[in-house]
PDB file of C-alpha atoms in Angstrom:
ATOM      1  CA  MET A   1     256.820 -14.888 -15.412  1.00 92.00           C
ATOM      2  CA  GLU A   2     253.041 -13.479 -14.075  1.00 94.00           C
ATOM      3  CA  LYS A   3     252.885 -17.792 -13.314  1.00 94.00           C
ATOM      4  CA  LEU A   4     255.656 -17.546 -10.762  1.00 94.00           C
ATOM      5  CA  ALA A   5     255.076 -14.626  -9.415  1.00 95.00           C
ATOM      6  CA  ARG A   6     251.827 -15.927  -8.387  1.00 95.00           C
ATOM      7  CA  ARG A   7     252.627 -19.440  -7.308  1.00 95.00           C
ATOM      8  CA  TYR A   8     255.585 -18.052  -4.937  1.00 95.00           C
ATOM      9  CA  GLU A   9     254.530 -14.709  -3.396  1.00 97.00           C
ATOM     10  CA  THR A  10     252.173 -16.711  -0.355  1.00 96.00           C
ATOM     11  CA  ALA A  11     252.597 -16.977   3.184  1.00 96.00           C
ATOM     12  CA  ASP A  12     254.513 -20.024   2.771  1.00 95.00           C
ATOM     13  CA  PHE A  13     257.724 -18.529   1.262  1.00 95.00           C
ATOM     14  CA  LEU A  14     257.886 -16.572   4.665  1.00 96.00           C
ATOM     15  CA  ASP A  15     259.421 -19.743   5.984  1.00 95.00           C
ATOM     16  CA  GLY A  16     263.318 -19.457   5.467  1.00 94.00           C
ATOM     17  CA  ASP A  17     263.370 -16.551   4.493  1.00 96.00           C
ATOM     18  CA  PRO A  18     264.591 -13.440   6.557  1.00 97.00           C
ATOM     19  CA  SER A  19     261.241 -11.731   6.132  1.00 98.00           C
ATOM     20  CA  TRP A  20     259.809 -13.705   8.234  1.00 98.00           C
ATOM     21  CA  PHE A  21     261.226 -12.165  11.428  1.00 98.00           C
ATOM     22  CA  MET A  22     259.603  -8.993  11.086  1.00 98.00           C
ATOM     23  CA  HIS A  23     255.902 -11.007  11.065  1.00 98.00           C
ATOM     24  CA  GLN A  24     257.103 -12.221  14.685  1.00 98.00           C
ATOM     25  CA  VAL A  25     256.762  -8.574  16.489  1.00 98.00           C
ATOM     26  CA  ASP A  26     253.909  -6.281  16.760  1.00 98.00           C
ATOM     27  CA  GLY A  27     253.136  -2.830  15.963  1.00 98.00           C
ATOM     28  CA  ASP A  28     254.737  -1.070  13.296  1.00 98.00           C
ATOM     29  CA  ASN A  29     257.808   0.374  14.776  1.00 98.00           C
ATOM     30  CA  ASN A  30     259.000  -2.633  15.824  1.00 98.00           C
ATOM     31  CA  LYS A  31     258.118  -4.083  12.667  1.00 98.00           C
ATOM     32  CA  GLU A  32     259.968  -2.145  10.704  1.00 98.00           C
ATOM     33  CA  THR A  33     262.945  -1.975  13.335  1.00 98.00           C
ATOM     34  CA  LEU A  34     263.738  -5.492  13.628  1.00 98.00           C
ATOM     35  CA  ALA A  35     263.005  -5.613   9.334  1.00 98.00           C
ATOM     36  CA  PHE A  36     265.723  -2.906   8.983  1.00 98.00           C
ATOM     37  CA  ILE A  37     268.342  -4.732  11.369  1.00 98.00           C
ATOM     38  CA  ALA A  38     267.075  -8.357   9.979  1.00 98.00           C
ATOM     39  CA  SER A  39     268.305  -6.879   6.183  1.00 98.00           C
ATOM     40  CA  CYS A  40     271.283  -5.273   7.430  1.00 97.00           C
ATOM     41  CA  LEU A  41     272.343  -8.861   8.739  1.00 97.00           C
ATOM     42  CA  SER A  42     271.126 -11.081   5.780  1.00 96.00           C
ATOM     43  CA  TYR A  43     274.305 -11.782   4.090  1.00 93.00           C
ATOM     44  CA  GLY A  44     275.674 -15.265   3.827  1.00 91.00           C
ATOM     45  CA  SER A  45     274.625 -18.489   4.862  1.00 92.00           C
ATOM     46  CA  ARG A  46     270.991 -18.405   6.316  1.00 94.00           C
ATOM     47  CA  LYS A  47     271.995 -21.032   9.055  1.00 94.00           C
ATOM     48  CA  GLN A  48     274.345 -18.542  10.148  1.00 96.00           C
ATOM     49  CA  PHE A  49     272.687 -15.809  10.265  1.00 97.00           C
ATOM     50  CA  PHE A  50     269.090 -16.417  11.503  1.00 97.00           C
ATOM     51  CA  PRO A  51     270.497 -17.037  14.783  1.00 97.00           C
ATOM     52  CA  LYS A  52     271.889 -14.049  15.267  1.00 98.00           C
ATOM     53  CA  ILE A  53     268.543 -11.764  13.998  1.00 98.00           C
ATOM     54  CA  GLN A  54     266.892 -14.307  16.226  1.00 98.00           C
ATOM     55  CA  TYR A  55     269.538 -13.292  19.406  1.00 98.00           C
ATOM     56  CA  ILE A  56     268.396  -9.944  18.872  1.00 98.00           C
ATOM     57  CA  LEU A  57     264.756 -10.864  18.493  1.00 98.00           C
ATOM     58  CA  ASP A  58     264.889 -12.535  21.487  1.00 98.00           C
ATOM     59  CA  ARG A  59     267.199 -10.173  23.716  1.00 98.00           C
ATOM     60  CA  SER A  60     264.412  -7.151  22.963  1.00 98.00           C
ATOM     61  CA  LYS A  61     261.906  -9.757  24.023  1.00 98.00           C
ATOM     62  CA  GLY A  62     259.715  -8.749  20.809  1.00 97.00           C
ATOM     63  CA  ASN A  63     259.954  -4.724  21.627  1.00 98.00           C
ATOM     64  CA  VAL A  64     263.046  -3.886  19.426  1.00 98.00           C
ATOM     65  CA  TYR A  65     262.032  -0.446  18.776  1.00 98.00           C
ATOM     66  CA  ASP A  66     262.518   0.236  22.717  1.00 98.00           C
ATOM     67  CA  TRP A  67     265.676  -1.685  22.635  1.00 98.00           C
ATOM     68  CA  VAL A  68     267.382   0.556  20.623  1.00 98.00           C
ATOM     69  CA  LEU A  69     265.117   3.603  21.379  1.00 98.00           C
ATOM     70  CA  ARG A  70     266.080   3.055  25.222  1.00 98.00           C
ATOM     71  CA  GLY A  71     269.925   2.194  24.425  1.00 98.00           C
ATOM     72  CA  TYR A  72     268.966  -1.933  25.810  1.00 98.00           C
ATOM     73  CA  PHE A  73     270.936  -3.116  23.101  1.00 98.00           C
ATOM     74  CA  GLU A  74     274.356  -1.559  24.976  1.00 98.00           C
ATOM     75  CA  HIS A  75     273.766  -4.745  27.613  1.00 97.00           C
ATOM     76  CA  ASP A  76     273.022  -7.135  24.711  1.00 98.00           C
ATOM     77  CA  ILE A  77     275.833  -6.324  22.397  1.00 98.00           C
ATOM     78  CA  PRO A  78     278.588  -4.335  24.071  1.00 97.00           C
ATOM     79  CA  ASP A  79     281.733  -2.371  22.455  1.00 97.00           C
ATOM     80  CA  THR A  80     283.898  -5.293  22.698  1.00 97.00           C
ATOM     81  CA  LYS A  81     285.810  -6.628  19.821  1.00 96.00           C
ATOM     82  CA  GLU A  82     284.667 -10.299  19.698  1.00 97.00           C
ATOM     83  CA  CYS A  83     282.758 -11.371  16.411  1.00 97.00           C
ATOM     84  CA  TYR A  84     279.293 -11.293  15.978  1.00 97.00           C
ATOM     85  CA  TYR A  85     278.760 -12.523  12.464  1.00 96.00           C
ATOM     86  CA  ARG A  86     281.198 -12.887   9.788  1.00 93.00           C
ATOM     87  CA  LEU A  87     282.615  -8.829   9.187  1.00 91.00           C
ATOM     88  CA  TYR A  88     280.345  -7.825  11.865  1.00 95.00           C
ATOM     89  CA  THR A  89     282.249  -7.158  15.305  1.00 96.00           C
ATOM     90  CA  PHE A  90     280.501  -6.458  18.522  1.00 97.00           C
ATOM     91  CA  SER A  91     282.047  -3.083  17.999  1.00 97.00           C
ATOM     92  CA  LEU A  92     280.642  -2.506  15.276  1.00 97.00           C
ATOM     93  CA  MET A  93     276.873  -3.985  15.558  1.00 98.00           C
ATOM     94  CA  ASN A  94     277.524  -1.668  18.689  1.00 98.00           C
ATOM     95  CA  ARG A  95     277.904   1.507  16.854  1.00 97.00           C
ATOM     96  CA  PHE A  96     275.764   0.942  14.179  1.00 98.00           C
ATOM     97  CA  LEU A  97     272.658   0.503  16.642  1.00 98.00           C
ATOM     98  CA  LYS A  98     273.706   4.002  18.078  1.00 98.00           C
ATOM     99  CA  ALA A  99     273.466   5.560  14.875  1.00 98.00           C
ATOM    100  CA  TYR A 100     270.295   4.080  14.676  1.00 98.00           C
ATOM    101  CA  GLN A 101     269.322   5.245  18.082  1.00 98.00           C
ATOM    102  CA  LYS A 102     270.464   8.605  17.208  1.00 98.00           C
ATOM    103  CA  LEU A 103     268.257   8.822  14.310  1.00 98.00           C
ATOM    104  CA  MET A 104     265.023   7.482  15.965  1.00 98.00           C
ATOM    105  CA  ILE A 105     265.862   9.902  18.882  1.00 98.00           C
ATOM    106  CA  LYS A 106     265.937  12.812  16.420  1.00 98.00           C
ATOM    107  CA  TYR A 107     263.117  11.505  13.690  1.00 98.00           C
ATOM    108  CA  GLY A 108     260.903   9.123  15.790  1.00 98.00           C
ATOM    109  CA  SER A 109     262.112   6.681  13.306  1.00 98.00           C
ATOM    110  CA  LEU A 110     263.742   5.403   9.963  1.00 98.00           C
ATOM    111  CA  GLY A 111     260.109   6.058   8.037  1.00 98.00           C
ATOM    112  CA  ASN A 112     259.805   9.468   9.487  1.00 98.00           C
ATOM    113  CA  TYR A 113     262.973  10.423   8.576  1.00 98.00           C
ATOM    114  CA  LEU A 114     262.498  10.021   4.850  1.00 98.00           C
ATOM    115  CA  GLN A 115     258.883  11.637   5.061  1.00 98.00           C
ATOM    116  CA  ILE A 116     260.209  14.344   6.517  1.00 97.00           C
ATOM    117  CA  ASN A 117     262.813  14.771   3.807  1.00 97.00           C
ATOM    118  CA  ASN A 118     259.973  14.145   1.138  1.00 98.00           C
ATOM    119  CA  ILE A 119     261.162  11.140   0.325  1.00 98.00           C
ATOM    120  CA  THR A 120     258.697   9.398  -2.480  1.00 98.00           C
ATOM    121  CA  ASP A 121     260.574   7.310  -4.516  1.00 98.00           C
ATOM    122  CA  ALA A 122     262.973   4.110  -3.688  1.00 98.00           C
ATOM    123  CA  LEU A 123     266.227   5.272  -5.263  1.00 98.00           C
ATOM    124  CA  SER A 124     266.004   8.594  -3.315  1.00 98.00           C
ATOM    125  CA  ALA A 125     265.483   6.285  -0.115  1.00 98.00           C
ATOM    126  CA  VAL A 126     268.500   4.526  -0.599  1.00 98.00           C
ATOM    127  CA  ARG A 127     270.513   7.276  -1.081  1.00 97.00           C
ATOM    128  CA  PHE A 128     269.047   9.254   2.261  1.00 97.00           C
ATOM    129  CA  ILE A 129     269.367   5.579   4.212  1.00 98.00           C
ATOM    130  CA  THR A 130     272.882   5.080   3.195  1.00 97.00           C
ATOM    131  CA  SER A 131     274.262   8.707   3.435  1.00 97.00           C
ATOM    132  CA  TYR A 132     272.434   8.649   7.044  1.00 98.00           C
ATOM    133  CA  PHE A 133     274.680   5.900   8.498  1.00 97.00           C
ATOM    134  CA  ALA A 134     278.010   6.717   6.155  1.00 96.00           C
ATOM    135  CA  SER A 135     277.978   9.989   7.770  1.00 96.00           C
ATOM    136  CA  ASN A 136     278.250   8.547  11.192  1.00 96.00           C
ATOM    137  CA  ASN A 137     281.163   6.348   9.880  1.00 93.00           C
ATOM    138  CA  ILE A 138     278.868   3.042   9.187  1.00 94.00           C
ATOM    139  CA  GLU A 139     280.025   1.972   5.938  1.00 85.00           C
ATOM    140  CA  VAL A 140     280.343  -1.779   5.998  1.00 89.00           C
ATOM    141  CA  ILE A 141     276.907  -2.882   7.812  1.00 96.00           C
ATOM    142  CA  VAL A 142     275.337  -0.419   5.335  1.00 97.00           C
ATOM    143  CA  PRO A 143     276.690   0.452   2.074  1.00 95.00           C
ATOM    144  CA  LYS A 144     277.964   4.019   2.023  1.00 94.00           C
ATOM    145  CA  ASP A 145     276.542   4.629  -1.553  1.00 94.00           C
ATOM    146  CA  THR A 146     274.813   3.803  -4.159  1.00 94.00           C
ATOM    147  CA  LYS A 147     277.386   2.901  -6.777  1.00 92.00           C
ATOM    148  CA  SER A 148     276.748  -1.004  -5.708  1.00 93.00           C
ATOM    149  CA  SER A 149     273.248  -2.693  -6.254  1.00 95.00           C
ATOM    150  CA  CYS A 150     272.759  -1.990  -2.474  1.00 97.00           C
ATOM    151  CA  LYS A 151     271.160  -5.223  -2.283  1.00 96.00           C
ATOM    152  CA  ARG A 152     269.931  -5.563   1.378  1.00 97.00           C
ATOM    153  CA  VAL A 153     268.227  -1.861   1.007  1.00 98.00           C
ATOM    154  CA  CYS A 154     266.556  -2.561  -1.706  1.00 98.00           C
ATOM    155  CA  MET A 155     265.070  -5.792   0.201  1.00 98.00           C
ATOM    156  CA  PHE A 156     263.607  -4.003   2.678  1.00 98.00           C
ATOM    157  CA  LEU A 157     262.247  -1.073   0.903  1.00 98.00           C
ATOM    158  CA  ARG A 158     260.394  -3.924  -0.697  1.00 98.00           C
ATOM    159  CA  TRP A 159     259.023  -5.238   3.212  1.00 98.00           C
ATOM    160  CA  MET A 160     258.432  -1.882   4.068  1.00 98.00           C
ATOM    161  CA  VAL A 161     256.951  -0.456   0.460  1.00 98.00           C
ATOM    162  CA  ARG A 162     254.776  -3.275  -1.113  1.00 98.00           C
ATOM    163  CA  ASP A 163     251.285  -3.578  -0.259  1.00 97.00           C
ATOM    164  CA  GLY A 164     248.426  -6.611  -0.425  1.00 96.00           C
ATOM    165  CA  SER A 165     250.921  -9.019   0.282  1.00 98.00           C
ATOM    166  CA  PRO A 166     251.248 -11.532   2.374  1.00 98.00           C
ATOM    167  CA  VAL A 167     255.148 -11.556   2.377  1.00 98.00           C
ATOM    168  CA  ASP A 168     255.580  -7.729   2.235  1.00 98.00           C
ATOM    169  CA  LEU A 169     254.464  -5.312   5.041  1.00 98.00           C
ATOM    170  CA  GLY A 170     253.321  -2.267   2.964  1.00 98.00           C
ATOM    171  CA  LEU A 171     253.859   0.448   5.870  1.00 98.00           C
ATOM    172  CA  TRP A 172     255.513   3.015   3.970  1.00 98.00           C
ATOM    173  CA  THR A 173     252.578   4.018   1.527  1.00 97.00           C
ATOM    174  CA  PHE A 174     254.848   7.439   1.284  1.00 98.00           C
ATOM    175  CA  ILE A 175     257.044   5.603  -1.329  1.00 98.00           C
ATOM    176  CA  ASP A 176     255.351   4.669  -4.669  1.00 98.00           C
ATOM    177  CA  LYS A 177     256.068   0.833  -4.907  1.00 98.00           C
ATOM    178  CA  ARG A 178     256.522   1.463  -9.003  1.00 98.00           C
ATOM    179  CA  THR A 179     259.547   3.205  -8.409  1.00 98.00           C
ATOM    180  CA  LEU A 180     261.024   0.327  -5.983  1.00 98.00           C
ATOM    181  CA  ILE A 181     264.288  -1.759  -6.763  1.00 98.00           C
ATOM    182  CA  ILE A 182     265.434  -4.989  -7.486  1.00 97.00           C
ATOM    183  CA  PRO A 183     266.965  -6.732  -4.935  1.00 97.00           C
ATOM    184  CA  MET A 184     270.236  -7.302  -6.826  1.00 94.00           C
ATOM    185  CA  ASP A 185     272.412 -10.712  -5.654  1.00 89.00           C
ATOM    186  CA  THR A 186     274.381 -13.612  -7.466  1.00 88.00           C
ATOM    187  CA  HIS A 187     271.317 -15.722  -7.668  1.00 89.00           C
ATOM    188  CA  VAL A 188     268.902 -12.767  -9.081  1.00 92.00           C
ATOM    189  CA  VAL A 189     271.348 -11.782 -11.842  1.00 92.00           C
ATOM    190  CA  GLN A 190     271.712 -15.479 -12.870  1.00 91.00           C
ATOM    191  CA  GLU A 191     268.490 -16.262 -12.914  1.00 91.00           C
ATOM    192  CA  ALA A 192     267.735 -12.963 -15.178  1.00 93.00           C
ATOM    193  CA  PHE A 193     270.957 -13.672 -17.286  1.00 92.00           C
ATOM    194  CA  ALA A 194     269.123 -16.915 -18.082  1.00 90.00           C
ATOM    195  CA  MET A 195     265.493 -15.976 -19.004  1.00 90.00           C
ATOM    196  CA  GLY A 196     267.117 -12.965 -20.757  1.00 92.00           C
ATOM    197  CA  LEU A 197     266.249 -10.411 -18.794  1.00 93.00           C
ATOM    198  CA  LEU A 198     269.479  -9.041 -18.417  1.00 93.00           C
ATOM    199  CA  THR A 199     272.345  -8.904 -21.106  1.00 90.00           C
ATOM    200  CA  SER A 200     275.684  -8.740 -18.424  1.00 86.00           C
ATOM    201  CA  LYS A 201     276.025 -10.551 -14.427  1.00 86.00           C
ATOM    202  CA  SER A 202     276.801  -7.158 -13.019  1.00 86.00           C
ATOM    203  CA  THR A 203     275.659  -6.324  -9.639  1.00 88.00           C
ATOM    204  CA  SER A 204     275.546  -2.528  -9.720  1.00 92.00           C
ATOM    205  CA  MET A 205     272.641  -0.182  -9.228  1.00 95.00           C
ATOM    206  CA  THR A 206     272.712   0.475 -12.950  1.00 94.00           C
ATOM    207  CA  SER A 207     272.235  -3.539 -13.593  1.00 94.00           C
ATOM    208  CA  ALA A 208     269.737  -3.382 -11.088  1.00 96.00           C
ATOM    209  CA  ARG A 209     267.925  -0.644 -12.234  1.00 96.00           C
ATOM    210  CA  LYS A 210     268.205  -1.922 -15.754  1.00 96.00           C
ATOM    211  CA  LEU A 211     266.608  -5.091 -14.358  1.00 96.00           C
ATOM    212  CA  THR A 212     263.661  -3.458 -12.973  1.00 97.00           C
ATOM    213  CA  ALA A 213     262.688  -1.472 -15.842  1.00 97.00           C
ATOM    214  CA  LYS A 214     262.534  -4.482 -17.604  1.00 96.00           C
ATOM    215  CA  LEU A 215     260.470  -6.230 -15.112  1.00 97.00           C
ATOM    216  CA  THR A 216     258.267  -2.881 -14.847  1.00 97.00           C
ATOM    217  CA  GLU A 217     257.625  -4.309 -18.813  1.00 97.00           C
ATOM    218  CA  ILE A 218     255.928  -7.322 -17.220  1.00 96.00           C
ATOM    219  CA  PHE A 219     254.469  -6.109 -14.167  1.00 97.00           C
ATOM    220  CA  PRO A 220     253.738  -2.299 -14.749  1.00 97.00           C
ATOM    221  CA  GLU A 221     251.972  -1.282 -11.536  1.00 97.00           C
ATOM    222  CA  ASP A 222     254.316  -3.722  -9.035  1.00 98.00           C
ATOM    223  CA  PRO A 223     257.608  -4.312 -10.841  1.00 98.00           C
ATOM    224  CA  LEU A 224     258.890  -6.315  -7.807  1.00 98.00           C
ATOM    225  CA  LYS A 225     256.532  -8.770  -8.072  1.00 97.00           C
ATOM    226  CA  GLY A 226     259.211 -10.266 -10.247  1.00 96.00           C
ATOM    227  CA  ASP A 227     261.474 -10.688  -7.753  1.00 96.00           C
ATOM    228  CA  PHE A 228     258.831 -13.996  -6.470  1.00 95.00           C
ATOM    229  CA  ALA A 229     258.976 -14.565 -10.186  1.00 94.00           C
ATOM    230  CA  LEU A 230     262.350 -15.107 -10.717  1.00 93.00           C
ATOM    231  CA  PHE A 231     262.872 -16.887  -7.402  1.00 91.00           C
ATOM    232  CA  GLY A 232     260.139 -19.273  -8.362  1.00 89.00           C
ATOM    233  CA  TYR A 233     262.443 -19.722 -11.550  1.00 88.00           C
ATOM    234  CA  GLY A 234     265.162 -21.197  -9.618  1.00 85.00           C
ATOM    235  CA  ILE A 235     263.612 -22.729  -8.197  1.00 82.00           C
ATOM    236  CA  ASN A 236     261.525 -24.392 -10.768  1.00 77.00           C
ATOM    237  CA  LYS A 237     264.743 -25.184 -12.496  1.00 73.00           C
TER     238      LYS A 237
END
């Protein structure tokens, strides 16, 4: 696991990964904003959702924070019934961005929202993020609660919290990276099960936390280094 983590946590990992997008903009606010939107769109085929993230990067001209905060998205993602990506209509994306804009206006950023509420661990961060968007009637793009593994939210937190990485940004120093939760999807479950790290193939938050506990035994100060190891294990197989 340690060998695989060292081999795959490199800048080359960014090629073909949605984390690539947040490295294409300047400034912490832009990086955080694009990272969150990119994480929310990261499901299904990368060939299909990458252009949807690229569209936002292009339309915002790299100033995605202002694009959301000042409501410029209204022109590029209007409130219409056309499909934006799979289950996401333009209308749903528009409502999601309005809810995000509302948070920015009140708190400045998603990171500030968590800090103001004294959030210092990842599970609490997931709960606050999901509950905020659920309270604004956004339950498809962001999970409504933590019954599922909340894979995309946990992936976003990995990007924001882990420091000293060529992949992750490490912008949110107020959250302890030892509390991060593995972004769990079918691929991660399959590899963890094959390695004997899991005894079931459930993708619930309970399973994600159990797997993270196993990874903490290997990487006590940085359990999500194991995310790269599991990725590498799948590639090697």
